[in-house]
CSV table of C-alpha atoms and ligand atoms in Angstrom, one decimal:
chain,number,residue,atom,x,y,z
A,1225,MET,CA,43.9,1.0,-4.9
A,1226,SER,CA,41.0,1.6,-2.6
A,1227,ASP,CA,40.4,5.0,-1.1
A,1228,ILE,CA,39.6,3.6,2.4
A,1229,VAL,CA,39.9,0.2,4.0
A,1230,ILE,CA,38.4,-0.4,7.4
A,1231,THR,CA,40.1,-3.5,8.7
A,1232,ASN,CA,39.8,-5.6,11.9
A,1233,ALA,CA,36.1,-4.8,12.3
A,1234,ARG,CA,33.3,-7.0,13.5
A,1235,ILE,CA,30.9,-6.6,10.5
A,1236,PHE,CA,27.1,-6.7,10.8
A,1237,ASP,CA,26.4,-6.7,7.0
A,1238,ALA,CA,22.5,-6.6,7.5
A,1239,SER,CA,22.1,-9.6,5.1
A,1240,GLY,CA,20.6,-11.5,8.0
A,1241,ASP,CA,23.9,-13.4,8.8
A,1242,HIS,CA,25.7,-13.3,12.1
A,1243,PRO,CA,28.4,-10.7,12.4
A,1244,PHE,CA,31.9,-11.8,11.3
A,1245,SER,CA,35.4,-10.3,11.5
A,1246,GLY,CA,36.8,-8.8,8.4
A,1247,GLU,CA,37.5,-5.7,6.4
A,1248,VAL,CA,35.6,-3.4,4.1
A,1249,HIS,CA,37.0,-1.6,1.0
A,1250,ILE,CA,35.6,1.7,-0.2
A,1251,GLU,CA,36.2,3.5,-3.5
A,1252,GLY,CA,34.5,6.8,-4.1
A,1253,ASN,CA,31.0,6.5,-2.6
A,1254,ARG,CA,30.7,2.7,-2.9
A,1255,ILE,CA,31.7,-0.4,-1.0
A,1256,THR,CA,33.9,-2.4,-3.4
A,1257,GLN,CA,34.9,-5.4,-1.3
A,1258,VAL,CA,33.8,-7.2,1.9
A,1259,ARG,CA,36.5,-9.6,3.1
A,1260,ARG,CA,36.1,-12.2,5.9
A,1261,GLY,CA,39.1,-12.9,8.2
A,1262,GLY,CA,42.2,-11.0,9.2
A,1263,ALA,CA,43.8,-7.9,7.6
A,1264,SER,CA,44.6,-8.4,3.9
A,1265,GLY,CA,47.3,-5.8,4.0
A,1266,ALA,CA,45.8,-4.3,0.8
A,1267,GLN,CA,47.1,-0.8,-0.1
A,1268,ALA,CA,44.7,2.1,0.4
A,1269,ARG,CA,44.9,5.8,0.7
A,1270,GLN,CA,43.5,5.5,4.2
A,1271,THR,CA,43.5,2.4,6.4
A,1272,ILE,CA,41.5,2.4,9.5
A,1273,ASP,CA,42.1,-0.2,12.2
A,1274,ALA,CA,38.7,-0.7,13.8
A,1275,ALA,CA,40.3,-2.7,16.6
A,1276,GLY,CA,37.4,-5.0,16.8
A,1277,ALA,CA,34.7,-2.3,16.8
A,1278,PHE,CA,31.2,-3.1,15.4
A,1279,LEU,CA,30.8,-2.0,11.8
A,1280,MET,CA,27.2,-1.7,10.5
A,1281,PRO,CA,25.3,0.0,7.8
A,1282,GLY,CA,24.0,3.6,8.5
A,1283,MET,CA,20.5,3.6,9.9
A,1284,THR,CA,17.2,4.9,8.3
A,1285,GLU,CA,14.6,6.9,10.3
A,1286,ALA,CA,11.3,6.1,8.7
A,1287,HIS,CA,9.2,9.0,10.1
A,1288,THR,CA,11.2,12.2,10.4
A,1289,HIS,CA,10.0,15.8,11.0
A,1290,PHE,CA,13.0,18.1,10.8
A,1291,ALA,CA,10.6,21.0,11.2
A,1292,TRP,CA,9.2,19.9,14.6
A,1293,ASN,CA,11.1,22.1,17.0
A,1294,ASP,CA,11.3,20.2,20.3
A,1295,GLN,CA,8.5,22.3,21.7
A,1296,PRO,CA,5.8,21.0,24.1
A,1297,ASN,CA,2.8,21.4,21.8
A,1298,LEU,CA,1.6,21.3,18.3
A,1299,SER,CA,0.8,25.0,17.8
A,1300,SER,CA,4.4,26.1,18.7
A,1301,ILE,CA,5.7,24.2,15.7
A,1302,GLN,CA,4.0,26.6,13.3
A,1303,MET,CA,4.6,29.8,15.4
A,1304,MET,CA,8.3,29.7,14.5
A,1305,PRO,CA,8.9,32.3,11.7
A,1306,PRO,CA,10.2,30.9,8.3
A,1307,GLU,CA,13.6,32.4,8.6
A,1308,GLU,CA,14.4,30.8,12.0
A,1309,HIS,CA,12.5,27.7,10.9
A,1310,ILE,CA,14.8,26.8,7.9
A,1311,LEU,CA,17.9,27.3,10.1
A,1312,TRP,CA,16.3,25.0,12.7
A,1313,CYS,CA,15.8,22.3,10.1
A,1314,VAL,CA,19.4,22.5,8.9
A,1315,ARG,CA,20.7,22.1,12.5
A,1316,VAL,CA,18.4,19.2,13.2
A,1317,ALA,CA,19.4,17.4,10.0
A,1318,LYS,CA,23.0,17.4,11.3
A,1319,ARG,CA,21.8,15.9,14.7
A,1320,TYR,CA,20.4,12.9,12.8
A,1321,LEU,CA,23.7,12.3,10.9
A,1322,ASP,CA,25.7,12.7,14.2
A,1323,MET,CA,23.6,10.0,15.7
A,1324,GLY,CA,24.1,7.5,12.9
A,1325,TRP,CA,20.9,8.1,10.9
A,1326,THR,CA,22.4,8.4,7.4
A,1327,SER,CA,18.9,8.2,5.8
A,1328,CYS,CA,15.6,9.8,6.8
A,1329,VAL,CA,12.1,9.6,5.4
A,1330,GLY,CA,10.5,13.0,5.7
A,1331,ALA,CA,7.0,12.5,7.3
A,1332,ALA,CA,5.7,16.0,7.0
A,1333,THR,CA,7.0,19.5,7.3
A,1334,ALA,CA,5.4,22.6,8.8
A,1335,LYS,CA,5.7,25.2,6.0
A,1336,PRO,CA,5.4,24.4,2.3
A,1337,ARG,CA,9.0,24.2,1.3
A,1338,LEU,CA,11.1,23.6,4.5
A,1339,ASP,CA,11.7,19.9,3.7
A,1340,VAL,CA,12.5,20.5,0.0
A,1341,VAL,CA,14.9,23.3,0.7
A,1342,THR,CA,16.7,21.3,3.4
A,1343,ARG,CA,17.0,18.2,1.2
A,1344,ASN,CA,18.3,20.3,-1.7
A,1345,ALA,CA,20.9,22.0,0.5
A,1346,ILE,CA,22.1,18.6,1.9
A,1347,ASN,CA,22.3,17.1,-1.6
A,1348,ALA,CA,24.3,20.2,-2.8
A,1349,GLY,CA,26.8,19.6,0.0
A,1350,GLU,CA,26.0,23.0,1.6
A,1351,PHE,CA,25.1,21.4,5.0
A,1352,PRO,CA,25.7,18.0,6.5
A,1353,GLY,CA,22.6,15.8,6.8
A,1354,PRO,CA,21.2,12.4,6.0
A,1355,ARG,CA,19.9,11.3,2.6
A,1356,TYR,CA,16.5,12.7,2.8
A,1357,LEU,CA,13.1,12.2,1.2
A,1358,ALA,CA,11.3,15.5,1.4
A,1359,ALA,CA,7.7,15.6,2.5
A,1360,SER,CA,4.7,17.9,2.0
A,1361,GLN,CA,2.9,19.6,4.8
A,1362,GLU,CA,0.2,17.4,6.4
A,1363,ILE,CA,-2.9,17.5,4.3
A,1364,THR,CA,-6.0,17.4,6.5
A,1365,VAL,CA,-9.7,18.2,6.3
A,1366,GLN,CA,-11.8,20.6,8.4
A,1367,GLY,CA,-11.6,19.5,12.0
A,1368,GLY,CA,-8.9,17.0,11.3
A,1369,LEU,CA,-5.4,16.8,12.8
A,1370,GLY,CA,-3.4,19.8,11.5
A,1371,ASP,CA,-6.3,22.2,11.2
A,1372,GLU,CA,-5.4,24.8,13.8
A,1373,THR,CA,-7.8,27.5,12.6
A,1374,ARG,CA,-10.4,28.8,15.1
A,1375,PRO,CA,-13.9,30.1,14.3
A,1376,HIS,CA,-12.7,33.7,15.2
A,1377,LEU,CA,-9.2,33.1,13.7
A,1378,PRO,CA,-9.9,31.5,10.3
A,1379,PHE,CA,-6.4,32.0,9.0
A,1380,GLU,CA,-4.9,29.0,7.2
A,1381,GLU,CA,-1.4,30.2,8.3
A,1382,LEU,CA,-2.2,29.1,11.8
A,1383,SER,CA,-2.1,25.5,10.8
A,1384,PHE,CA,0.9,23.3,10.3
A,1385,GLY,CA,-1.3,21.3,8.0
A,1386,THR,CA,-3.1,22.4,4.8
A,1387,VAL,CA,-6.8,22.0,4.9
A,1388,VAL,CA,-8.8,20.7,2.0
A,1389,SER,CA,-12.4,19.8,1.4
A,1390,GLY,CA,-13.4,17.5,-1.4
A,1391,PRO,CA,-11.4,15.8,-4.2
A,1392,GLU,CA,-10.8,19.0,-6.3
A,1393,GLU,CA,-9.2,20.9,-3.4
A,1394,MET,CA,-7.2,17.7,-2.7
A,1395,ARG,CA,-6.0,17.6,-6.3
A,1396,ARG,CA,-4.9,21.3,-6.1
A,1397,ALA,CA,-3.0,20.7,-2.8
A,1398,VAL,CA,-1.2,17.6,-4.1
A,1399,ARG,CA,-0.2,19.4,-7.3
A,1400,GLN,CA,1.0,22.4,-5.4
A,1401,PHE,CA,3.3,20.3,-3.2
A,1402,ILE,CA,4.6,18.4,-6.2
A,1403,LYS,CA,5.3,21.7,-7.9
A,1404,TYR,CA,7.4,22.6,-4.9
A,1405,GLY,CA,9.5,19.4,-5.3
A,1406,VAL,CA,8.4,17.0,-2.6
A,1407,ASP,CA,9.2,13.3,-2.7
A,1408,SER,CA,6.0,12.3,-0.9
A,1409,VAL,CA,2.6,13.7,0.1
A,1410,LYS,CA,1.3,13.3,3.7
A,1411,LEU,CA,-2.3,12.7,4.7
A,1412,ASN,CA,-3.6,12.9,8.3
A,1413,LEU,CA,-6.1,10.2,8.0
A,1414,SER,CA,-6.9,9.8,11.7
A,1415,GLY,CA,-7.0,12.0,14.9
A,1416,GLU,CA,-4.5,12.5,17.6
A,1417,TYR,CA,-5.4,12.9,21.3
A,1418,ILE,CA,-3.0,15.8,22.1
A,1419,ALA,CA,-4.8,17.9,19.4
A,1420,GLY,CA,-8.1,17.0,21.2
A,1421,ILE,CA,-9.1,14.7,18.3
A,1422,PRO,CA,-9.7,11.1,19.2
A,1423,ALA,CA,-7.1,8.7,17.6
A,1424,GLU,CA,-10.0,6.6,16.3
A,1425,PHE,CA,-11.6,9.4,14.4
A,1426,THR,CA,-11.3,9.0,10.6
A,1427,PRO,CA,-12.4,12.2,8.9
A,1428,PHE,CA,-11.4,11.7,5.2
A,1429,SER,CA,-13.8,10.5,2.5
A,1430,ASP,CA,-12.6,7.7,0.2
A,1431,GLU,CA,-13.0,10.1,-2.7
A,1432,GLU,CA,-10.5,12.5,-1.2
A,1433,VAL,CA,-8.0,9.8,-0.4
A,1434,ALA,CA,-8.3,8.3,-3.9
A,1435,MET,CA,-7.7,11.7,-5.5
A,1436,CYS,CA,-4.6,12.2,-3.4
A,1437,VAL,CA,-3.1,8.9,-4.3
A,1438,ARG,CA,-4.1,9.1,-8.0
A,1439,GLU,CA,-2.5,12.5,-8.4
A,1440,ALA,CA,0.7,11.7,-6.4
A,1441,LYS,CA,1.2,8.4,-8.4
A,1442,ARG,CA,0.7,10.2,-11.7
A,1443,PHE,CA,3.7,12.2,-10.9
A,1444,GLY,CA,5.7,9.2,-9.6
A,1445,LYS,CA,5.4,10.4,-5.9
A,1446,ARG,CA,4.7,8.4,-2.8
A,1447,VAL,CA,1.9,8.9,-0.2
A,1448,ALA,CA,2.4,8.5,3.5
A,1449,ALA,CA,-0.3,8.7,6.2
A,1450,HIS,CA,-0.8,9.4,9.8
A,1451,ALA,CA,-3.2,6.5,10.5
A,1452,ARG,CA,-4.0,5.5,14.0
A,1453,SER,CA,-7.6,4.2,13.6
A,1454,ALA,CA,-8.5,0.8,12.1
A,1455,GLU,CA,-10.5,2.4,9.3
A,1456,SER,CA,-7.6,4.8,8.4
A,1457,VAL,CA,-5.2,1.8,8.1
A,1458,LYS,CA,-7.7,0.1,5.8
A,1459,GLN,CA,-7.9,3.3,3.7
A,1460,CYS,CA,-4.1,3.1,3.3
A,1461,VAL,CA,-4.3,-0.5,2.1
A,1462,ARG,CA,-7.3,0.0,-0.1
A,1463,HIS,CA,-5.8,3.1,-1.8
A,1464,GLY,CA,-2.2,1.9,-2.0
A,1465,ILE,CA,-0.6,4.2,0.6
A,1466,GLU,CA,2.7,2.5,1.2
A,1467,VAL,CA,3.9,4.3,4.3
A,1468,ILE,CA,1.7,3.9,7.3
A,1469,TYR,CA,2.5,5.8,10.5
A,1470,HIS,CA,1.2,4.4,13.8
A,1471,ALA,CA,-1.5,1.8,13.0
A,1472,SER,CA,-2.2,1.5,16.7
A,1473,PHE,CA,-5.8,0.4,16.4
A,1474,ALA,CA,-5.5,-1.9,13.3
A,1475,ASP,CA,-8.1,-4.6,13.9
A,1476,GLU,CA,-8.2,-8.2,12.6
A,1477,GLU,CA,-9.5,-7.1,9.1
A,1478,ALA,CA,-6.8,-4.4,8.8
A,1479,LEU,CA,-4.1,-6.9,9.8
A,1480,ASP,CA,-5.3,-9.4,7.2
A,1481,MET,CA,-5.3,-6.6,4.6
A,1482,LEU,CA,-1.8,-5.6,5.5
A,1483,GLU,CA,-0.5,-9.1,5.6
A,1484,ALA,CA,-1.9,-9.8,2.1
A,1485,ASN,CA,0.1,-6.8,0.9
A,1486,LYS,CA,3.1,-7.0,3.2
A,1487,ASP,CA,5.7,-6.5,0.5
A,1488,LYS,CA,4.2,-3.2,-0.3
A,1489,HIS,CA,3.6,-1.5,3.1
A,1490,PHE,CA,5.8,-0.1,5.8
A,1491,VAL,CA,4.6,0.6,9.3
A,1492,ALA,CA,6.4,3.0,11.6
A,1493,PRO,CA,4.5,2.9,14.9
A,1494,GLY,CA,6.3,5.8,16.7
A,1495,LEU,CA,6.1,4.1,20.1
A,1496,ALA,CA,8.4,6.7,21.6
A,1497,TRP,CA,5.7,9.3,21.3
A,1498,LEU,CA,3.1,7.1,23.0
A,1499,ILE,CA,5.5,6.0,25.8
A,1500,ASN,CA,6.9,9.3,26.6
A,1501,THR,CA,3.7,11.3,26.3
A,1502,SER,CA,2.1,8.7,28.6
A,1503,TYR,CA,4.8,8.7,31.3
A,1504,HIS,CA,7.6,11.2,30.8
A,1505,ALA,CA,5.9,14.5,29.9
A,1506,ALA,CA,4.9,15.7,33.4
A,1507,GLU,CA,7.4,18.6,33.3
A,1508,TRP,CA,5.3,20.0,30.5
A,1509,GLY,CA,2.0,19.6,32.2
A,1510,ILE,CA,1.1,16.2,30.8
A,1511,THR,CA,1.2,14.1,34.0
A,1512,PRO,CA,0.5,10.4,33.6
A,1513,GLU,CA,-3.0,11.2,34.9
A,1514,VAL,CA,-3.5,13.8,32.2
A,1515,ALA,CA,-2.1,11.5,29.5
A,1516,GLU,CA,-4.5,8.7,30.7
A,1517,GLN,CA,-7.5,11.0,30.5
A,1518,MET,CA,-6.4,12.1,27.0
A,1519,GLY,CA,-6.4,8.4,25.9
A,1520,TYR,CA,-2.7,7.7,25.5
A,1521,HIS,CA,-2.4,4.9,28.1
A,1522,ARG,CA,-5.1,2.9,26.4
A,1523,GLU,CA,-3.6,3.6,23.0
A,1524,LEU,CA,-0.2,2.6,24.1
A,1525,GLU,CA,-1.4,-0.8,25.5
A,1526,ILE,CA,-3.4,-1.5,22.3
A,1527,ALA,CA,-0.6,-0.3,20.0
A,1528,ILE,CA,1.9,-2.7,21.7
A,1529,GLU,CA,-0.4,-5.7,21.2
A,1530,THR,CA,-1.0,-4.6,17.6
A,1531,MET,CA,2.7,-4.3,16.8
A,1532,LYS,CA,3.4,-7.8,18.2
A,1533,ARG,CA,0.8,-9.2,15.9
A,1534,LEU,CA,2.1,-7.2,12.9
A,1535,HIS,CA,5.6,-8.5,13.6
A,1536,ARG,CA,4.4,-12.1,14.0
A,1537,ARG,CA,2.7,-11.7,10.6
A,1538,GLY,CA,5.9,-10.5,8.9
A,1539,ILE,CA,4.7,-7.0,8.2
A,1540,LYS,CA,7.6,-4.5,8.1
A,1541,ILE,CA,8.0,-2.4,11.2
A,1542,LEU,CA,10.5,0.4,11.0
A,1543,PRO,CA,12.0,2.8,13.6
A,1544,GLY,CA,11.2,6.4,13.7
A,1545,GLY,CA,8.3,8.6,14.6
A,1546,ASP,CA,7.5,12.0,15.9
A,1547,TYR,CA,10.8,12.8,17.5
A,1548,GLY,CA,10.9,16.6,17.8
A,1549,PHE,CA,8.8,17.4,20.9
A,1550,ALA,CA,10.1,18.5,24.2
A,1551,TRP,CA,9.8,15.0,25.7
A,1552,VAL,CA,10.9,13.1,22.6
A,1553,ARG,CA,13.8,15.1,21.3
A,1554,HIS,CA,15.5,14.8,17.9
A,1555,GLY,CA,18.5,12.6,18.0
A,1556,THR,CA,17.3,10.2,20.6
A,1557,ASN,CA,15.6,8.1,17.9
A,1558,ALA,CA,17.6,4.9,18.5
A,1559,LYS,CA,15.3,4.5,21.6
A,1560,ASP,CA,12.9,2.9,19.1
A,1561,LEU,CA,15.1,-0.1,18.6
A,1562,GLU,CA,15.1,-0.7,22.4
A,1563,TYR,CA,11.3,-0.4,22.4
A,1564,PHE,CA,11.1,-2.9,19.5
A,1565,MET,CA,12.9,-5.4,21.6
A,1566,LYS,CA,11.2,-4.6,24.8
A,1567,TYR,CA,7.6,-4.3,23.6
A,1568,VAL,CA,7.2,-5.7,20.1
A,1569,GLY,CA,9.2,-8.9,20.7
A,1570,MET,CA,11.9,-8.3,18.1
A,1571,SER,CA,15.3,-9.9,18.5
A,1572,ALA,CA,18.3,-7.6,18.5
A,1573,THR,CA,19.1,-8.8,15.0
A,1574,ASP,CA,15.5,-8.0,13.9
A,1575,ALA,CA,15.7,-4.5,15.4
A,1576,LEU,CA,19.0,-3.7,13.7
A,1577,LEU,CA,17.7,-5.1,10.4
A,1578,SER,CA,14.6,-2.8,10.7
A,1579,ALA,CA,16.9,0.2,10.9
A,1580,THR,CA,19.3,-0.9,8.1
A,1581,ARG,CA,18.2,-3.4,5.4
A,1582,GLU,CA,14.5,-2.5,5.7
A,1583,GLY,CA,15.6,1.2,5.7
A,1584,GLY,CA,17.1,0.7,2.3
A,1585,LYS,CA,13.6,-0.5,1.1
A,1586,ILE,CA,11.7,2.4,2.5
A,1587,MET,CA,14.3,4.7,0.9
A,1588,MET,CA,13.3,3.0,-2.4
A,1589,ARG,CA,16.9,1.9,-2.9
A,1590,PRO,CA,17.0,-1.7,-1.7
A,1591,HIS,CA,19.6,-2.6,-4.3
A,1592,GLU,CA,22.2,-0.2,-3.0
A,1593,LEU,CA,21.3,1.0,0.5
A,1594,GLY,CA,21.1,-0.5,3.9
A,1595,GLN,CA,23.6,-3.4,3.7
A,1596,ILE,CA,27.4,-3.8,3.7
A,1597,ARG,CA,27.8,-5.5,0.3
A,1598,PRO,CA,30.0,-4.8,-2.7
A,1599,GLY,CA,28.4,-2.2,-5.0
A,1600,PHE,CA,26.3,-0.7,-2.2
A,1601,LEU,CA,26.6,2.9,-1.1
A,1602,ALA,CA,29.2,3.4,1.6
A,1603,ASP,CA,26.9,4.5,4.5
A,1604,LEU,CA,28.6,3.0,7.6
A,1605,LEU,CA,28.7,3.3,11.3
A,1606,LEU,CA,31.6,2.2,13.6
A,1607,ILE,CA,30.3,1.5,17.1
A,1608,ASP,CA,32.1,1.0,20.3
A,1609,GLY,CA,30.4,-2.0,21.8
A,1610,ASP,CA,28.0,-4.6,20.5
A,1611,PRO,CA,24.4,-3.4,19.7
A,1612,LEU,CA,23.4,-7.1,19.5
A,1613,ALA,CA,24.2,-7.5,23.2
A,1614,ASP,CA,23.1,-4.0,24.3
A,1615,ILE,CA,21.0,-2.1,21.7
A,1616,SER,CA,21.2,1.0,23.9
A,1617,VAL,CA,24.8,1.7,22.8
A,1618,LEU,CA,23.2,3.3,19.7
A,1619,GLN,CA,21.6,6.0,21.8
A,1620,LYS,CA,25.0,7.2,23.2
A,1621,PRO,CA,26.9,9.7,21.0
A,1622,GLU,CA,30.2,8.8,22.5
A,1623,ARG,CA,29.8,5.1,21.5
A,1624,ILE,CA,29.4,6.1,17.8
A,1625,LEU,CA,33.0,6.2,16.8
A,1626,ALA,CA,32.5,7.0,13.1
A,1627,VAL,CA,29.7,8.0,10.7
A,1628,MET,CA,30.3,7.6,7.0
A,1629,LYS,CA,27.8,8.8,4.4
A,1630,ASP,CA,28.3,8.3,0.7
A,1631,GLY,CA,32.0,7.3,1.2
A,1632,GLN,CA,32.8,10.4,3.2
A,1633,PHE,CA,33.4,10.5,7.0
A,1634,HIS,CA,30.9,12.9,8.7
A,1635,LYS,CA,32.5,11.8,11.9
A,1636,SER,CA,36.0,10.4,11.5
A,1637,PRO,CA,37.3,7.6,13.7
A,1638,ALA,CA,39.9,8.8,16.3
A,1639,VAL,CA,42.5,6.3,15.2
A,1640,THR,CA,43.4,6.2,11.6
A,1641,GLU,CA,46.6,5.2,9.8
A,1642,THR,CA,47.4,6.7,6.4
A,1643,ARG,CA,49.7,4.8,4.1
A,1644,GLY,CA,50.2,3.8,0.5
A,1645,GLY,CA,49.4,6.3,-2.2
A,1646,GLY,CA,49.0,9.1,0.2
A,1647,ARG,CA,49.1,12.5,-1.3
A,1648,PRO,CA,49.3,12.8,-5.1
A,1649,TYR,CA,51.9,15.6,-4.9
B,1043,ZN,ZN1,4.4,12.3,12.5
């Protein structure tokens, strides 16, 4: 007998097929059966009548910073003391799960072990949160994004990044983070306007990047990069950095390189950051005029064109990116899917697949995560409405009727019917 049967659902299985009506059987933490058609009447400990609601795989956020604390600038991230900071991370992790993100790829954290400790606590069942790949701090070089030291305040602790110079210091930093237990190492290969560093600035030497990747791979770890400039995207492809964040200024040569390696690389553009910093941050002093002066309007325009070209060339584009600032708050991440349709030219099906099936790939578990198929992990969302007709329903907490991770309801559907084997005593 199954533990749970969700019947009478409209199933988007993320195989690429159209949704169909049917039911899904779950035993333990796995999907055991996906049936097309009406209710089978199969016995289960718990049967849930979905009443035609939309059943889809849990979503994956490809560029998550639990440690970013919804503040209006970069330096406030690091000013939060460690004790408050870990509690913050734990609370934010729950927000993601509440909003249907059952998996998240950590993109960088602000203190050495925040991500690792959060991941471990989630895995131990101490706190609710998504499946999580823990990241390192951002590794940068002097004057790069993440170096917050000042000539008169040369204290490394001021920075949310860790600053290295030369291959040997890089080797040491990478090994340190691996010792702490990270799943991936993050490099800040390009600048960022809000930090006063042009997006097209590419400060790392190839020797430093090569050392990072070589050391990380030697320990079986992955590397991810903040890479807005064309040259930084090329560094990613040249050195085998799979996860590329932003890629706004990727030129023809960078696109060709990515396309030739498209099975290997993931791009998470983080359009929400560019759009909202450009036009919706006035309350925090970044009026559209200020944002334009910084360079964000130009970057947004170019990034949209670049993403269209990436999508046409079949390069994987995933949702997520730099949520965790005052004007792009944690939990509103499904905005990315709306932006993919509006600006990148994705169909609703493409947008949903980018958050589900492609998410299973970036989580490095394509054989068991991101689709509704027998044998796959039971990470499921029950949605009131049809995201294929109106993708914005995924942004509304009240429309997310149920969230299941690993066969357990994090949010239970309101209407359930228990029958069959019931209680064992
Ligand atoms: Zn980021």
